[in-house]
Amino acid sequence: MNTTPIIGIAVLKARPGRRESLRAALSALVPPTRQEPGCLDYTLFELRDEPGSFYMRESFRDQAALDAHLATPHFKAFEQRFDELLEEPIRLVFLEQVA
């Protein structure tokens, strides 16, 4: 099993008129996700110059921890709202630490 930390940024863009709803839904994910055993970092940002564009910086201990996160009830509940809240599909950007 791969035990390399998984580090990424999820890019989420709100549908017109859904900025506050998306912000609230994403903010609600933060506390329970940070309590997950494999979560190393889970921090929400919004672009200053582009309200409604959110970035979730996330780090998990390994792929198994990320998979466990994606299977949690709180993430599954959010996933059910994708069509309602998101202008476009989530873009996941995975990173490799260099220095």
PDB file of C-alpha atoms in Angstrom:
ATOM      1  CA  MET A   1       0.000   0.000   0.000  1.00  0.00           C
ATOM      2  CA  ASN A   2       1.240   3.499  -0.861  1.00  0.00           C
ATOM      3  CA  THR A   3       2.006   5.487   2.297  1.00  0.00           C
ATOM      4  CA  THR A   4       3.054   8.712   0.594  1.00  0.00           C
ATOM      5  CA  PRO A   5       1.121  11.756   1.862  1.00  0.00           C
ATOM      6  CA  ILE A   6      -1.518  13.008  -0.560  1.00  0.00           C
ATOM      7  CA  ILE A   7      -1.407  16.793  -0.911  1.00  0.00           C
ATOM      8  CA  GLY A   8      -3.799  18.654  -3.111  1.00  0.00           C
ATOM      9  CA  ILE A   9      -6.011  21.592  -3.802  1.00  0.00           C
ATOM     10  CA  ALA A  10      -9.650  21.242  -4.750  1.00  0.00           C
ATOM     11  CA  VAL A  11     -10.933  24.111  -6.899  1.00  0.00           C
ATOM     12  CA  LEU A  12     -14.668  24.741  -6.517  1.00  0.00           C
ATOM     13  CA  LYS A  13     -16.659  27.437  -8.332  1.00  0.00           C
ATOM     14  CA  ALA A  14     -20.110  28.414  -7.144  1.00  0.00           C
ATOM     15  CA  ARG A  15     -23.105  28.566  -9.448  1.00  0.00           C
ATOM     16  CA  PRO A  16     -24.414  32.115  -9.879  1.00  0.00           C
ATOM     17  CA  GLY A  17     -26.336  33.068  -6.760  1.00  0.00           C
ATOM     18  CA  ARG A  18     -24.999  30.095  -4.784  1.00  0.00           C
ATOM     19  CA  ARG A  19     -21.798  31.604  -3.334  1.00  0.00           C
ATOM     20  CA  GLU A  20     -23.022  31.756   0.268  1.00  0.00           C
ATOM     21  CA  SER A  21     -24.565  28.277   0.089  1.00  0.00           C
ATOM     22  CA  LEU A  22     -21.334  26.796  -1.258  1.00  0.00           C
ATOM     23  CA  ARG A  23     -19.279  28.668   1.323  1.00  0.00           C
ATOM     24  CA  ALA A  24     -21.477  27.323   4.125  1.00  0.00           C
ATOM     25  CA  ALA A  25     -21.392  23.755   2.771  1.00  0.00           C
ATOM     26  CA  LEU A  26     -17.602  23.810   2.424  1.00  0.00           C
ATOM     27  CA  SER A  27     -17.132  25.401   5.844  1.00  0.00           C
ATOM     28  CA  ALA A  28     -19.271  22.648   7.373  1.00  0.00           C
ATOM     29  CA  LEU A  29     -16.869  20.023   5.967  1.00  0.00           C
ATOM     30  CA  VAL A  30     -13.844  21.462   7.762  1.00  0.00           C
ATOM     31  CA  PRO A  31     -14.409  20.489  11.443  1.00  0.00           C
ATOM     32  CA  PRO A  32     -15.349  16.815  10.877  1.00  0.00           C
ATOM     33  CA  THR A  33     -12.656  16.348   8.237  1.00  0.00           C
ATOM     34  CA  ARG A  34      -9.971  17.722  10.542  1.00  0.00           C
ATOM     35  CA  GLN A  35     -11.041  15.080  13.082  1.00  0.00           C
ATOM     36  CA  GLU A  36     -10.446  12.213  10.643  1.00  0.00           C
ATOM     37  CA  PRO A  37      -7.424  10.125  11.706  1.00  0.00           C
ATOM     38  CA  GLY A  38      -5.634  10.477   8.359  1.00  0.00           C
ATOM     39  CA  CYS A  39      -6.211  14.212   7.852  1.00  0.00           C
ATOM     40  CA  LEU A  40      -3.051  16.333   8.040  1.00  0.00           C
ATOM     41  CA  ASP A  41      -4.539  19.619   6.737  1.00  0.00           C
ATOM     42  CA  TYR A  42      -7.919  20.808   5.497  1.00  0.00           C
ATOM     43  CA  THR A  43      -8.156  24.568   4.991  1.00  0.00           C
ATOM     44  CA  LEU A  44     -10.695  26.549   2.973  1.00  0.00           C
ATOM     45  CA  PHE A  45      -9.849  29.685   0.988  1.00  0.00           C
ATOM     46  CA  GLU A  46     -11.821  32.028  -1.277  1.00  0.00           C
ATOM     47  CA  LEU A  47     -10.150  34.047  -4.013  1.00  0.00           C
ATOM     48  CA  ARG A  48     -10.141  37.745  -3.088  1.00  0.00           C
ATOM     49  CA  ASP A  49     -10.530  38.874  -6.679  1.00  0.00           C
ATOM     50  CA  GLU A  50     -13.054  36.190  -7.637  1.00  0.00           C
ATOM     51  CA  PRO A  51     -15.791  35.749  -5.038  1.00  0.00           C
ATOM     52  CA  GLY A  52     -17.410  32.357  -5.339  1.00  0.00           C
ATOM     53  CA  SER A  53     -14.142  30.628  -6.303  1.00  0.00           C
ATOM     54  CA  PHE A  54     -12.994  28.425  -3.443  1.00  0.00           C
ATOM     55  CA  TYR A  55      -9.835  26.444  -2.875  1.00  0.00           C
ATOM     56  CA  MET A  56      -9.638  23.646  -0.333  1.00  0.00           C
ATOM     57  CA  ARG A  57      -6.044  22.846   0.571  1.00  0.00           C
ATOM     58  CA  GLU A  58      -5.975  19.291   1.794  1.00  0.00           C
ATOM     59  CA  SER A  59      -3.387  16.814   2.947  1.00  0.00           C
ATOM     60  CA  PHE A  60      -3.993  13.232   3.951  1.00  0.00           C
ATOM     61  CA  ARG A  61      -1.591  10.694   5.432  1.00  0.00           C
ATOM     62  CA  ASP A  62      -1.898   8.429   2.383  1.00  0.00           C
ATOM     63  CA  GLN A  63      -4.279   7.343  -0.364  1.00  0.00           C
ATOM     64  CA  ALA A  64      -6.235   5.150   2.062  1.00  0.00           C
ATOM     65  CA  ALA A  65      -6.907   8.186   4.284  1.00  0.00           C
ATOM     66  CA  LEU A  66      -8.111  10.208   1.277  1.00  0.00           C
ATOM     67  CA  ASP A  67     -10.331   7.322   0.182  1.00  0.00           C
ATOM     68  CA  ALA A  68     -11.742   7.101   3.722  1.00  0.00           C
ATOM     69  CA  HIS A  69     -12.467  10.853   3.652  1.00  0.00           C
ATOM     70  CA  LEU A  70     -14.344  10.552   0.361  1.00  0.00           C
ATOM     71  CA  ALA A  71     -16.503   7.803   1.912  1.00  0.00           C
ATOM     72  CA  THR A  72     -17.474   9.735   5.066  1.00  0.00           C
ATOM     73  CA  PRO A  73     -21.106  10.708   5.604  1.00  0.00           C
ATOM     74  CA  HIS A  74     -20.215  14.415   5.708  1.00  0.00           C
ATOM     75  CA  PHE A  75     -18.427  14.285   2.345  1.00  0.00           C
ATOM     76  CA  LYS A  76     -21.137  12.085   0.783  1.00  0.00           C
ATOM     77  CA  ALA A  77     -23.785  14.609   1.908  1.00  0.00           C
ATOM     78  CA  PHE A  78     -21.806  17.415   0.260  1.00  0.00           C
ATOM     79  CA  GLU A  79     -21.331  15.320  -2.888  1.00  0.00           C
ATOM     80  CA  GLN A  80     -25.123  15.043  -3.213  1.00  0.00           C
ATOM     81  CA  ARG A  81     -25.244  18.845  -3.592  1.00  0.00           C
ATOM     82  CA  PHE A  82     -22.676  19.190  -6.408  1.00  0.00           C
ATOM     83  CA  ASP A  83     -25.256  19.902  -9.110  1.00  0.00           C
ATOM     84  CA  GLU A  84     -27.020  22.451  -6.924  1.00  0.00           C
ATOM     85  CA  LEU A  85     -23.912  24.349  -5.814  1.00  0.00           C
ATOM     86  CA  LEU A  86     -21.151  23.990  -8.411  1.00  0.00           C
ATOM     87  CA  GLU A  87     -20.839  25.860 -11.693  1.00  0.00           C
ATOM     88  CA  GLU A  88     -18.401  23.245 -13.021  1.00  0.00           C
ATOM     89  CA  PRO A  89     -16.959  19.928 -11.828  1.00  0.00           C
ATOM     90  CA  ILE A  90     -14.470  20.051  -8.963  1.00  0.00           C
ATOM     91  CA  ARG A  91     -10.927  20.348 -10.228  1.00  0.00           C
ATOM     92  CA  LEU A  92      -8.426  18.390  -8.136  1.00  0.00           C
ATOM     93  CA  VAL A  93      -4.804  19.494  -8.334  1.00  0.00           C
ATOM     94  CA  PHE A  94      -2.365  17.098  -6.695  1.00  0.00           C
ATOM     95  CA  LEU A  95       0.976  18.461  -5.530  1.00  0.00           C
ATOM     96  CA  GLU A  96       4.373  17.050  -4.793  1.00  0.00           C
ATOM     97  CA  GLN A  97       6.435  18.901  -2.208  1.00  0.00           C
ATOM     98  CA  VAL A  98       9.757  20.040  -3.627  1.00  0.00           C
ATOM     99  CA  ALA A  99      11.344  22.019  -0.802  1.00  0.00           C
TER     100      ALA A  99
END
